[in-house]
Structures are given as structure tokens and as C-alpha cells.
Amino acid sequence: MSNIALLERPATAAQTRTARSSQPEAAAPLSAGAADLPAVRSPRGFALYVGLDEIKAAEAGVSLPLLVDALRRTLAELAPGAETHATVALAPHGSGGRDLDVVRLALQEPGAIARTKAAAEEDTVEEETGVTVDISRKRVLIDGESAAFTYKEFELLQYLVLREGRTIERSELVSALWQAQDDETPGERTIDVHVRRLRAKLGRYEDIVRTVRGIGYRFDRHADVVIRYGHGTPSPDRF
């Protein structure tokens, strides 16, 4: 998937006339981030990644060489002094994923490489021992294996984890995790049963959920626990 090849075959004149029959859209302005670059740096060009395989191009009545040639001619009209270089991303037949993602990765686009590296690091973490509480995916991994937590069991653990170091009273757990109209709203003592079931599934890591006698439960920072929040906006329960 990382192979690349230079597109050298020019399109025919008839093909070019077809591609240029519609007016090109106005060029998009540079992103706001470009204006914030240090004075010693300045834009020298740009890359346009197009996710389109040969079959989809043929269905649209065009080809990849035709599209490249049409873009080059448009650029020559708008900026005659511009230099251009086109490559096409190659991938094995049957490769999965979105065309655009394959292109960006094959052509070594920094953002795509960073995401691939981050995903690989996450997979490595999953193979390690200990408990991984994955907030973004709503799951718990124990020694790399997915634990069969119920929805309420995960919500209970998540509530404690996101309030690390604070003792949570039983009444707060009930009011936060069960709605008043729920058919099986537990009493304050019934919450102990849910915690026991949670600890049973944690196995040898059950002590990550601590009992504070007469008050409730607490999660303390633990060397065997990894908390994964994911990317983007944090969970609303985090604060």
C-alpha cells in the first residue's frame, strides 16, 4: 500500500475538453493556522489528496490521468509559474478502508501516519497485563481480554474512575446512575451487591474499587490501571 508511481500519460485533447466543460470553483483560502506560522516560515505549495479508485472514476466517465491533466491545465491558467508533480497511490486489490485514507497513508501524509502510529500503540497497550478502562469505547480490558461487564457495571466503574480519589456515597451512586422512573432502582444497601459483582469480574484487580466503611466507595490511582479517554471531546462525566 505504500507504493507510489508518477502519472506520466497525458490525456487526449477530446478528454481534456470534456473535463474543462464546467468552470472550476474558486480556490479555497488558506486555513487560519497558516497565518499564525512564524515569520521565518512561509507556504511553498500544497498537496491535494483525492480518494477515487479507477472503477469509480470510470463510472463518472473519467480516468485518473484525465483528472490529473485537467487539474494541471487549470493550475497553469491560474498560476503559470507553478510547478506540479502528481503521484498515484497503489494498494493491493481488495484492500479495505476509505479511498482517501488509503491515499493519505500511502503518500506519507503526516496526519495519517500519526493516527496509524497511535492506533498501533493502543493495540500494544491492550496486550499488556492489568486493567484498561476505555471510556471512549465503553469497555474494560483485563490482561488484554475484554471483560463481560453489563452496562450498569461499566457505568458504576466509570463513575468512580472519573472521580479518582474522592469517596462517593451510596446515595450519590444511586441518584447518578439510576433514574427515578427505573423499574429496578436499588436502595443504598443494594448498591453493595452491584459493587460485589463488579469486583468479581475484576478478579485479582478487585481492590481498585475500595470500600470506605460507613460512607461508600472510592477509586484510587493504581499502577495496574490504564484509563483511556480516547481522542476529541472528553466524556461529559469527566468533570
XYZ file of N, CA and C in Angstrom:
717
model
N 0.819 -1.209 0.000
C 0.000 0.000 0.000
C 0.846 1.249 0.000
N 2.123 1.111 0.265
C 2.971 2.296 0.332
C 3.638 2.608 -1.000
N 3.377 1.788 -2.043
C 3.987 2.055 -3.333
C 3.363 3.282 -3.972
N 4.176 4.045 -4.717
C 3.659 5.191 -5.461
C 4.254 5.186 -6.846
N 3.556 5.791 -7.793
C 4.055 5.850 -9.169
C 3.715 7.192 -9.761
N 4.583 7.705 -10.618
C 4.373 9.005 -11.260
C 3.402 8.848 -12.409
N 2.392 9.724 -12.470
C 1.461 9.720 -13.590
C 2.086 10.487 -14.744
N 2.366 9.817 -15.839
C 3.043 10.469 -16.954
C 2.201 10.502 -18.222
N 1.173 9.651 -18.335
C 0.415 9.579 -19.576
C -0.527 10.758 -19.690
N -0.370 11.643 -20.676
C -1.259 12.791 -20.818
C -2.605 12.357 -21.384
N -3.642 13.131 -21.102
C -4.959 12.844 -21.640
C -5.066 13.358 -23.061
N -6.016 12.823 -23.807
C -6.228 13.294 -25.169
C -6.887 14.657 -25.146
N -6.824 15.366 -26.275
C -7.416 16.696 -26.348
C -8.918 16.637 -26.130
N -9.576 15.574 -26.672
C -11.021 15.452 -26.502
C -11.386 15.253 -25.044
N -10.589 14.426 -24.348
C -10.847 14.191 -22.936
C -10.692 15.464 -22.129
N -9.670 16.243 -22.486
C -9.420 17.486 -21.758
C -10.549 18.471 -21.940
N -11.089 18.558 -23.186
C -12.197 19.474 -23.431
C -13.412 19.075 -22.596
N -13.641 17.764 -22.451
C -14.761 17.288 -21.640
C -14.589 17.672 -20.188
N -13.375 17.494 -19.674
C -13.110 17.783 -18.267
C -13.218 19.262 -17.966
N -12.958 20.120 -18.997
C -12.939 21.573 -18.751
C -14.252 22.228 -19.111
N -15.285 21.409 -19.394
C -16.554 21.982 -19.813
C -17.234 22.750 -18.695
N -16.941 22.395 -17.445
C -17.513 23.115 -16.303
C -16.465 24.053 -15.723
N -16.911 25.209 -15.202
C -15.991 26.196 -14.662
C -15.418 25.718 -13.342
N -14.127 25.874 -13.082
C -13.547 25.473 -11.795
C -14.033 26.373 -10.685
N -14.163 25.794 -9.499
C -14.569 26.594 -8.346
C -13.441 27.505 -7.903
N -13.824 28.576 -7.203
C -12.803 29.495 -6.691
C -11.916 28.766 -5.698
N -10.651 29.130 -5.679
C -9.697 28.474 -4.775
C -10.053 28.775 -3.335
N -9.976 27.764 -2.482
C -10.266 27.959 -1.064
C -9.141 28.731 -0.406
N -9.458 29.643 0.524
C -8.401 30.395 1.218
C -7.569 29.494 2.096
N -6.357 29.916 2.410
C -5.511 29.154 3.316
C -6.156 29.116 4.687
N -5.943 28.038 5.417
C -6.525 27.910 6.746
C -5.976 28.979 7.677
N -6.741 29.227 8.735
C -6.315 30.264 9.692
C -4.969 29.931 10.304
N -4.669 28.626 10.434
C -3.414 28.237 11.058
C -2.209 28.705 10.281
N -2.346 28.816 8.941
C -1.212 29.231 8.121
C -0.796 30.660 8.449
N -1.787 31.492 8.833
C -1.470 32.888 9.150
C -0.707 33.008 10.458
N -0.787 31.962 11.283
C -0.129 32.006 12.584
C 1.293 31.463 12.558
N 1.780 31.036 11.385
C 3.119 30.488 11.302
C 4.167 31.560 11.614
N 5.300 31.174 12.181
C 6.357 32.153 12.458
C 6.796 32.876 11.186
N 7.326 34.064 11.356
C 7.712 34.878 10.205
C 8.779 34.199 9.353
N 9.588 33.325 9.945
C 10.668 32.674 9.197
C 10.149 31.554 8.318
N 8.850 31.219 8.428
C 8.276 30.167 7.619
C 7.203 30.739 6.711
N 7.078 30.181 5.519
C 6.040 30.636 4.605
C 5.597 29.469 3.738
N 4.337 29.451 3.326
C 3.844 28.359 2.485
C 4.601 28.303 1.157
N 4.955 27.116 0.715
C 5.658 26.918 -0.547
C 4.846 26.098 -1.546
N 3.654 25.694 -1.160
C 2.823 24.877 -2.036
C 1.797 24.126 -1.220
N 1.098 23.217 -1.847
C 0.088 22.456 -1.131
C -0.081 21.091 -1.796
N -0.680 20.171 -1.051
C -0.981 18.840 -1.575
C -2.486 18.631 -1.529
N -3.037 18.069 -2.586
C -4.459 17.748 -2.652
C -4.598 16.236 -2.752
N -5.169 15.608 -1.725
C -5.348 14.158 -1.723
C -6.751 13.839 -2.236
N -6.832 13.015 -3.260
C -8.111 12.669 -3.866
C -8.365 11.175 -3.672
N -9.461 10.837 -3.011
C -9.814 9.437 -2.807
C -10.765 8.964 -3.890
N -10.241 8.326 -4.918
C -11.053 7.890 -6.056
C -10.332 6.752 -6.769
N -10.927 5.565 -6.791
C -10.265 4.463 -7.487
C -10.664 4.462 -8.965
N -10.031 3.585 -9.746
C -10.251 3.569 -11.187
C -11.687 3.219 -11.553
N -12.304 2.335 -10.773
C -13.673 1.923 -11.080
C -14.645 3.083 -10.885
N -14.516 3.781 -9.764
C -15.402 4.926 -9.511
C -15.170 6.036 -10.522
N -13.917 6.220 -10.925
C -13.624 7.238 -11.936
C -14.281 6.872 -13.259
N -14.192 5.589 -13.639
C -14.805 5.149 -14.895
C -16.317 5.324 -14.849
N -16.925 5.056 -13.718
C -18.368 5.237 -13.586
C -18.772 6.696 -13.769
N -17.858 7.600 -13.433
C -18.114 9.029 -13.599
C -17.739 9.511 -15.001
N -17.239 8.595 -15.851
C -16.889 8.946 -17.213
C -15.535 9.614 -17.357
N -14.656 9.409 -16.380
C -13.320 10.000 -16.436
C -12.292 8.921 -16.106
N -11.030 9.315 -16.008
C -9.957 8.424 -15.583
C -9.015 9.230 -14.712
N -8.148 8.544 -13.978
C -7.211 9.262 -13.120
C -6.256 10.145 -13.925
N -5.667 9.645 -15.029
C -4.806 10.531 -15.832
C -5.550 11.751 -16.359
N -6.816 11.560 -16.738
C -7.604 12.692 -17.240
C -7.796 13.744 -16.159
N -8.106 13.290 -14.939
C -8.306 14.234 -13.842
C -7.029 14.991 -13.512
N -5.897 14.275 -13.488
C -4.618 14.921 -13.207
C -4.316 15.968 -14.263
N -4.520 15.616 -15.538
C -4.222 16.540 -16.624
C -5.125 17.769 -16.555
N -6.408 17.564 -16.229
C -7.338 18.689 -16.141
C -6.944 19.633 -15.008
N -6.531 19.071 -13.870
C -6.106 19.908 -12.749
C -4.841 20.683 -13.083
N -3.911 20.028 -13.778
C -2.681 20.710 -14.171
C -2.971 21.871 -15.119
N -3.867 21.661 -16.069
C -4.188 22.726 -17.029
C -4.880 23.896 -16.340
N -5.777 23.561 -15.400
C -6.436 24.638 -14.646
C -5.421 25.447 -13.850
N -4.475 24.761 -13.218
C -3.448 25.442 -12.444
C -2.554 26.288 -13.343
N -2.264 25.778 -14.533
C -1.426 26.530 -15.468
C -2.100 27.829 -15.882
N -3.410 27.816 -15.997
C -4.138 29.035 -16.344
C -4.135 30.038 -15.190
N -4.305 29.514 -13.944
C -4.392 30.405 -12.793
C -3.022 30.887 -12.321
N -2.018 30.013 -12.390
C -0.669 30.347 -11.913
C 0.346 29.725 -12.869
N 0.660 30.378 -13.980
C 1.548 29.799 -15.000
C 2.923 29.398 -14.474
N 3.393 30.030 -13.400
C 4.726 29.723 -12.900
C 4.780 28.564 -11.928
N 3.650 27.955 -11.646
C 3.615 26.880 -10.655
C 4.218 25.596 -11.210
N 4.944 24.873 -10.363
C 5.472 23.562 -10.710
C 4.551 22.495 -10.115
N 4.327 21.417 -10.819
C 3.430 20.374 -10.335
C 4.096 19.009 -10.418
N 3.669 18.117 -9.540
C 4.140 16.736 -9.537
C 2.986 15.877 -9.038
N 2.594 14.884 -9.804
C 1.455 14.038 -9.446
C 1.909 12.615 -9.195
N 1.349 12.000 -8.164
C 1.598 10.593 -7.893
C 0.258 9.910 -7.671
N 0.215 8.621 -7.874
C -0.994 7.866 -7.602
C -0.658 6.811 -6.556
N -1.538 6.668 -5.573
C -1.325 5.697 -4.502
C -1.804 4.322 -4.965
N -0.955 3.311 -4.796
C -1.292 1.946 -5.180
C -1.547 1.107 -3.935
N -2.557 0.254 -4.009
C -2.871 -0.650 -2.901
C -3.282 -1.996 -3.480
N -3.046 -3.087 -2.753
C -3.446 -4.411 -3.242
C -4.952 -4.471 -3.495
N -5.370 -5.281 -4.456
C -6.795 -5.449 -4.738
C -7.504 -5.985 -3.501
N -8.674 -5.413 -3.224
C -9.443 -5.869 -2.081
C -9.077 -5.214 -0.773
N -8.151 -4.258 -0.798
C -7.774 -3.568 0.440
C -8.970 -2.807 0.996
N -9.158 -2.869 2.297
C -10.276 -2.180 2.921
C -9.964 -0.731 3.218
N -10.913 -0.058 3.844
C -10.714 1.335 4.229
C -11.207 2.305 3.171
N -11.396 3.538 3.603
C -11.819 4.593 2.684
C -10.691 4.918 1.706
N -11.064 5.200 0.467
C -10.060 5.518 -0.548
C -9.162 6.672 -0.098
N -9.762 7.711 0.470
C -8.973 8.884 0.858
C -7.974 8.538 1.956
N -8.379 7.694 2.913
C -7.463 7.298 3.984
C -6.295 6.483 3.432
N -6.591 5.589 2.473
C -5.532 4.792 1.853
C -4.537 5.694 1.133
N -5.059 6.678 0.396
C -4.197 7.603 -0.349
C -3.309 8.401 0.600
N -3.889 8.953 1.643
C -3.122 9.785 2.577
C -2.010 8.990 3.251
N -2.315 7.735 3.615
C -1.307 6.911 4.266
C -0.230 6.477 3.282
N -0.644 6.073 2.072
C 0.330 5.618 1.074
C 1.279 6.729 0.657
N 0.785 7.953 0.622
C 1.618 9.087 0.214
C 2.271 9.777 1.410
N 2.260 9.099 2.565
C 3.001 9.552 3.744
C 2.536 10.912 4.275
N 1.225 11.127 4.274
C 0.692 12.360 4.844
C 0.877 12.306 6.357
N 1.489 13.320 6.970
C 1.856 13.253 8.389
C 0.705 12.917 9.323
N -0.460 13.516 9.102
C -1.585 13.258 9.980
C -2.030 11.806 9.938
N -2.051 11.216 8.744
C -2.447 9.817 8.605
C -1.443 8.902 9.285
N -0.154 9.222 9.163
C 0.885 8.413 9.807
C 0.751 8.492 11.321
N 0.470 9.692 11.840
C 0.335 9.868 13.293
C -0.837 9.055 13.828
N -1.970 9.048 13.104
C -3.121 8.282 13.566
C -2.847 6.787 13.537
N -2.142 6.328 12.493
C -1.805 4.915 12.399
C -0.880 4.505 13.538
N 0.080 5.371 13.861
C 1.008 5.092 14.954
C 0.283 5.043 16.288
N -0.662 5.972 16.491
C -1.422 5.996 17.740
C -2.257 4.734 17.895
N -2.858 4.271 16.792
C -3.663 3.049 16.845
C -2.801 1.843 17.180
N -1.590 1.809 16.621
C -0.671 0.705 16.903
C -0.262 0.703 18.369
N -0.050 1.899 18.939
C 0.321 1.994 20.349
C -0.824 1.522 21.235
N -2.079 1.829 20.843
C -3.223 1.374 21.620
C -3.304 -0.146 21.610
N -3.055 -0.741 20.444
C -3.080 -2.202 20.352
C -2.018 -2.821 21.255
N -0.856 -2.153 21.355
C 0.215 -2.653 22.217
C -0.200 -2.621 23.676
N -0.881 -1.530 24.060
C -1.343 -1.406 25.444
C -2.302 -2.532 25.785
N -3.181 -2.900 24.803
C -4.184 -3.919 25.066
C -3.550 -5.272 25.361
N -2.326 -5.487 24.877
C -1.669 -6.766 25.082
C -0.999 -6.856 26.453
N -0.900 -5.762 27.167
C -0.231 -5.760 28.449
C -1.163 -6.251 29.548
N -0.576 -6.565 30.690
C -1.376 -7.006 31.826
C -1.961 -5.798 32.546
N -2.952 -6.067 33.392
C -3.589 -5.002 34.140
C -4.987 -4.734 33.617
N -5.557 -3.639 34.091
C -6.920 -3.258 33.727
C -6.875 -2.004 32.869
N -7.556 -2.037 31.733
C -7.714 -0.858 30.893
C -9.183 -0.458 30.894
N -9.468 0.730 31.408
C -10.832 1.256 31.394
C -10.921 2.206 30.205
N -11.585 1.739 29.159
C -11.678 2.500 27.903
C -12.973 3.291 27.910
N -12.870 4.566 28.290
C -14.060 5.412 28.403
C -14.688 5.640 27.034
N -13.865 5.861 26.011
C -14.385 6.200 24.692
C -15.147 5.046 24.056
N -14.712 3.807 24.324
C -15.356 2.637 23.713
C -16.268 1.887 24.676
N -16.391 2.403 25.883
C -17.275 1.796 26.880
C -16.951 0.319 27.091
N -15.709 0.032 27.421
C -15.325 -1.357 27.668
C -14.198 -1.413 28.687
N -14.009 -2.610 29.242
C -12.939 -2.847 30.203
C -12.133 -4.045 29.715
N -10.805 -3.885 29.665
C -9.915 -4.976 29.294
C -9.160 -5.425 30.535
N -9.146 -6.734 30.771
C -8.407 -7.303 31.898
C -7.351 -8.233 31.322
N -6.085 -7.858 31.536
C -4.957 -8.608 30.969
C -5.119 -8.794 29.454
N -5.592 -7.727 28.792
C -5.725 -7.738 27.343
C -7.004 -8.355 26.821
N -7.822 -8.940 27.691
C -9.067 -9.574 27.281
C -10.257 -8.713 27.689
N -11.248 -8.633 26.788
C -12.436 -7.833 27.070
C -13.276 -8.506 28.146
N -13.623 -7.747 29.190
C -14.411 -8.274 30.303
C -15.905 -8.109 30.011
N -16.701 -9.077 30.456
C -18.144 -9.079 30.169
C -18.897 -8.236 31.193
N -18.661 -6.931 31.154
C -19.348 -6.023 32.063
C -20.731 -5.688 31.494
N -21.730 -5.607 32.374
C -23.026 -5.093 31.948
C -22.929 -3.572 31.834
N -23.957 -2.986 31.228
C -23.961 -1.529 31.065
C -23.841 -0.830 32.417
N -24.633 -1.270 33.419
C -24.617 -0.627 34.730
C -23.289 -0.840 35.446
N -22.705 -2.014 35.273
C -21.412 -2.285 35.909
C -20.340 -1.362 35.353
N -20.354 -1.155 34.037
C -19.369 -0.229 33.463
C -19.632 1.196 33.934
N -20.900 1.610 33.940
C -21.225 2.965 34.387
C -20.782 3.193 35.834
N -20.949 2.172 36.670
C -20.542 2.271 38.070
C -19.034 2.448 38.178
N -18.276 1.621 37.454
C -16.819 1.729 37.494
C -16.367 3.063 36.916
N -16.962 3.461 35.804
C -16.590 4.728 35.180
C -16.842 5.905 36.117
N -17.958 5.883 36.811
C -18.289 6.976 37.724
C -17.226 7.134 38.798
N -16.759 6.013 39.328
C -15.721 6.058 40.361
C -14.373 6.485 39.772
N -14.033 5.935 38.597
C -12.746 6.235 37.966
C -12.628 7.718 37.631
N -13.701 8.305 37.128
C -13.657 9.706 36.731
C -13.662 10.662 37.919
N -13.843 10.111 39.106
C -13.796 10.921 40.332
C -12.723 10.371 41.257
N -11.614 10.058 40.662
C -10.475 9.438 41.339
C -10.125 10.145 42.650
N -9.961 9.333 43.699
C -9.538 9.862 44.988
C -10.650 10.403 45.852
N -11.872 10.488 45.325
C -12.989 11.023 46.111
C -13.897 9.885 46.533
N -14.259 9.865 47.794
C -15.188 8.844 48.283
C -16.605 9.213 47.856
N -17.266 8.269 47.169
C -18.613 8.510 46.656
C -19.617 7.787 47.557
N -20.547 8.523 48.088
C -21.565 7.927 48.947
C -22.513 7.056 48.127
N -23.095 6.067 48.779
C -24.025 5.167 48.096
C -25.208 5.929 47.513
N -25.711 6.897 48.250
C -26.866 7.673 47.771
C -26.531 8.419 46.480
N -25.306 8.911 46.371
C -24.904 9.618 45.154
C -24.828 8.655 43.966
N -24.317 7.453 44.197
C -24.240 6.460 43.126
C -25.633 6.106 42.620
N -26.573 5.935 43.551
C -27.940 5.588 43.152
C -28.563 6.708 42.332
N -28.469 7.940 42.810
C -29.104 9.067 42.123
C -28.440 9.381 40.787
N -27.134 9.102 40.676
C -26.412 9.421 39.449
C -26.593 8.366 38.370
N -26.716 7.103 38.779
C -26.722 6.007 37.804
C -28.095 5.405 37.545
N -29.079 5.747 38.363
C -30.429 5.233 38.149
C -31.408 6.399 38.124
N -32.333 6.366 37.190
C -33.368 7.383 37.122
C -34.520 6.995 38.043
N -35.258 8.001 38.484
C -36.353 7.757 39.428
C -37.410 6.818 38.852
N -37.599 6.866 37.517
C -38.631 6.045 36.894
C -38.161 4.637 36.538
N -36.888 4.322 36.801
C -36.382 2.987 36.503
C -37.118 1.939 37.334
N -37.362 0.786 36.697
C -38.103 -0.285 37.378
C -37.301 -0.901 38.516
N -35.979 -0.927 38.373
C -35.156 -1.613 39.367
C -34.178 -0.640 40.037
N -34.689 0.472 40.511
C -33.836 1.422 41.218
C -33.433 0.822 42.560
N -32.130 0.620 42.812
C -31.703 -0.038 44.055
C -31.729 0.905 45.248
N -31.809 0.317 46.434
C -31.637 1.103 47.642
C -30.149 1.303 47.883
N -29.828 2.103 48.897
C -28.420 2.401 49.162
C -27.638 1.148 49.512
N -28.265 0.196 50.188
C -27.568 -1.034 50.546
C -27.477 -1.994 49.366
N -28.468 -1.921 48.470
C -28.446 -2.800 47.300
C -27.263 -2.475 46.401
N -26.753 -1.248 46.489
C -25.607 -0.873 45.658
C -24.401 -1.742 45.993
N -24.349 -2.253 47.233
C -23.248 -3.133 47.626
C -23.226 -4.405 46.774
N -24.409 -4.896 46.398
C -24.493 -6.097 45.570
C -23.884 -5.822 44.200
N -24.186 -4.657 43.645
C -23.637 -4.293 42.334
C -22.117 -4.174 42.411
N -21.617 -3.620 43.495
C -20.171 -3.477 43.643
C -19.511 -4.851 43.775
N -20.150 -5.767 44.507
C -19.584 -7.114 44.634
C -19.501 -7.818 43.285
N -20.526 -7.664 42.466
C -20.499 -8.260 41.132
C -19.399 -7.631 40.273
N -19.251 -6.312 40.416
C -18.206 -5.603 39.678
C -16.832 -6.126 40.075
N -16.604 -6.252 41.367
C -15.311 -6.733 41.855
C -15.042 -8.165 41.415
N -16.079 -8.990 41.387
C -15.907 -10.385 40.967
C -15.391 -10.456 39.536
N -15.854 -9.559 38.681
C -15.415 -9.568 37.287
C -14.024 -8.956 37.135
N -13.627 -8.115 38.081
C -12.271 -7.559 38.061
C -11.238 -8.592 38.505
N -11.690 -9.659 39.143
C -10.793 -10.735 39.549
C -9.710 -10.270 40.498
N -8.448 -10.553 40.137
C -7.345 -10.226 41.044
C -7.089 -8.722 41.154
N -7.817 -7.933 40.368
C -7.673 -6.471 40.454
C -8.855 -5.840 41.209
N -9.584 -6.645 41.980
C -10.795 -6.156 42.633
C -10.526 -5.013 43.603
N -9.294 -4.924 44.113
C -9.017 -3.891 45.118
C -8.897 -2.494 44.533
N -9.069 -2.335 43.199
C -9.030 -0.975 42.644
C -10.288 -0.203 43.056
N -11.327 -0.930 43.427
C -12.528 -0.292 43.972
C -12.503 -0.514 45.486
N -12.272 0.529 46.217
C -12.087 0.422 47.675
C -13.371 0.788 48.422
N -13.580 0.094 49.528
C -14.728 0.384 50.393
C -14.306 1.355 51.489
N -15.080 2.406 51.672
C -14.876 3.336 52.788
C -16.028 3.094 53.757
N -15.731 2.441 54.837
C -16.769 1.966 55.755
C -17.701 3.090 56.209
N -18.970 2.775 56.152
C -19.978 3.714 56.618
C -20.271 4.847 55.651
N -19.525 4.920 54.523
C -19.737 6.033 53.598
C -20.063 5.531 52.191
N -19.100 4.852 51.560
C -19.338 4.425 50.186
C -18.109 3.793 49.568
N -17.738 4.228 48.365
C -16.649 3.595 47.620
C -15.750 4.655 46.974
N -14.520 4.232 46.672
C -13.537 5.164 46.113
C -12.608 4.412 45.153
N -12.205 5.112 44.090
C -11.170 4.598 43.202
C -9.915 5.438 43.408
N -8.809 4.759 43.741
C -7.525 5.430 43.891
C -6.630 5.091 42.699
N -5.725 6.003 42.372
C -4.763 5.740 41.293
C -4.049 4.431 41.575
N -3.996 3.567 40.575
C -3.458 2.222 40.764
C -2.505 1.910 39.622
N -1.356 1.314 39.932
C -0.340 1.040 38.911
C -0.824 0.066 37.853
N -1.802 -0.776 38.191
C -2.292 -1.784 37.252
C -3.414 -1.270 36.358
N -3.791 -0.003 36.492
C -4.944 0.516 35.759
C -4.510 1.571 34.740
N -5.005 1.424 33.515
C -4.812 2.422 32.462
C -6.191 2.974 32.116
N -6.310 4.289 32.123
C -7.573 4.932 31.766
C -7.410 5.543 30.381
N -8.241 5.120 29.463
C -8.147 5.607 28.085
C -9.375 6.461 27.787
N -9.126 7.759 27.581
C -10.228 8.672 27.322
C -10.553 8.781 25.844
N -9.662 8.342 24.972
C -9.900 8.481 23.540
C -9.489 9.853 23.062
N -9.855 10.151 21.799
C -9.469 11.417 21.178
C -10.684 12.336 21.085
N -10.431 13.613 21.004
C -11.511 14.570 20.824
C -12.076 15.034 22.157
N -13.375 15.292 22.183
C -14.038 15.848 23.357
C -14.074 14.828 24.492
N -13.686 15.225 25.708
C -13.732 14.290 26.839
C -15.165 13.872 27.151
N -15.300 12.771 27.855
C -16.620 12.336 28.294
C -17.222 13.401 29.198
N -18.531 13.686 29.065
C -19.155 14.706 29.925
C -19.125 14.320 31.396
N -18.920 13.034 31.682
C -18.855 12.586 33.072
C -17.504 12.872 33.707
N -16.567 13.380 32.911
C -15.213 13.506 33.416
C -15.079 14.621 34.436
N -15.934 15.593 34.397
C -15.781 16.748 35.289
C -16.966 16.850 36.247
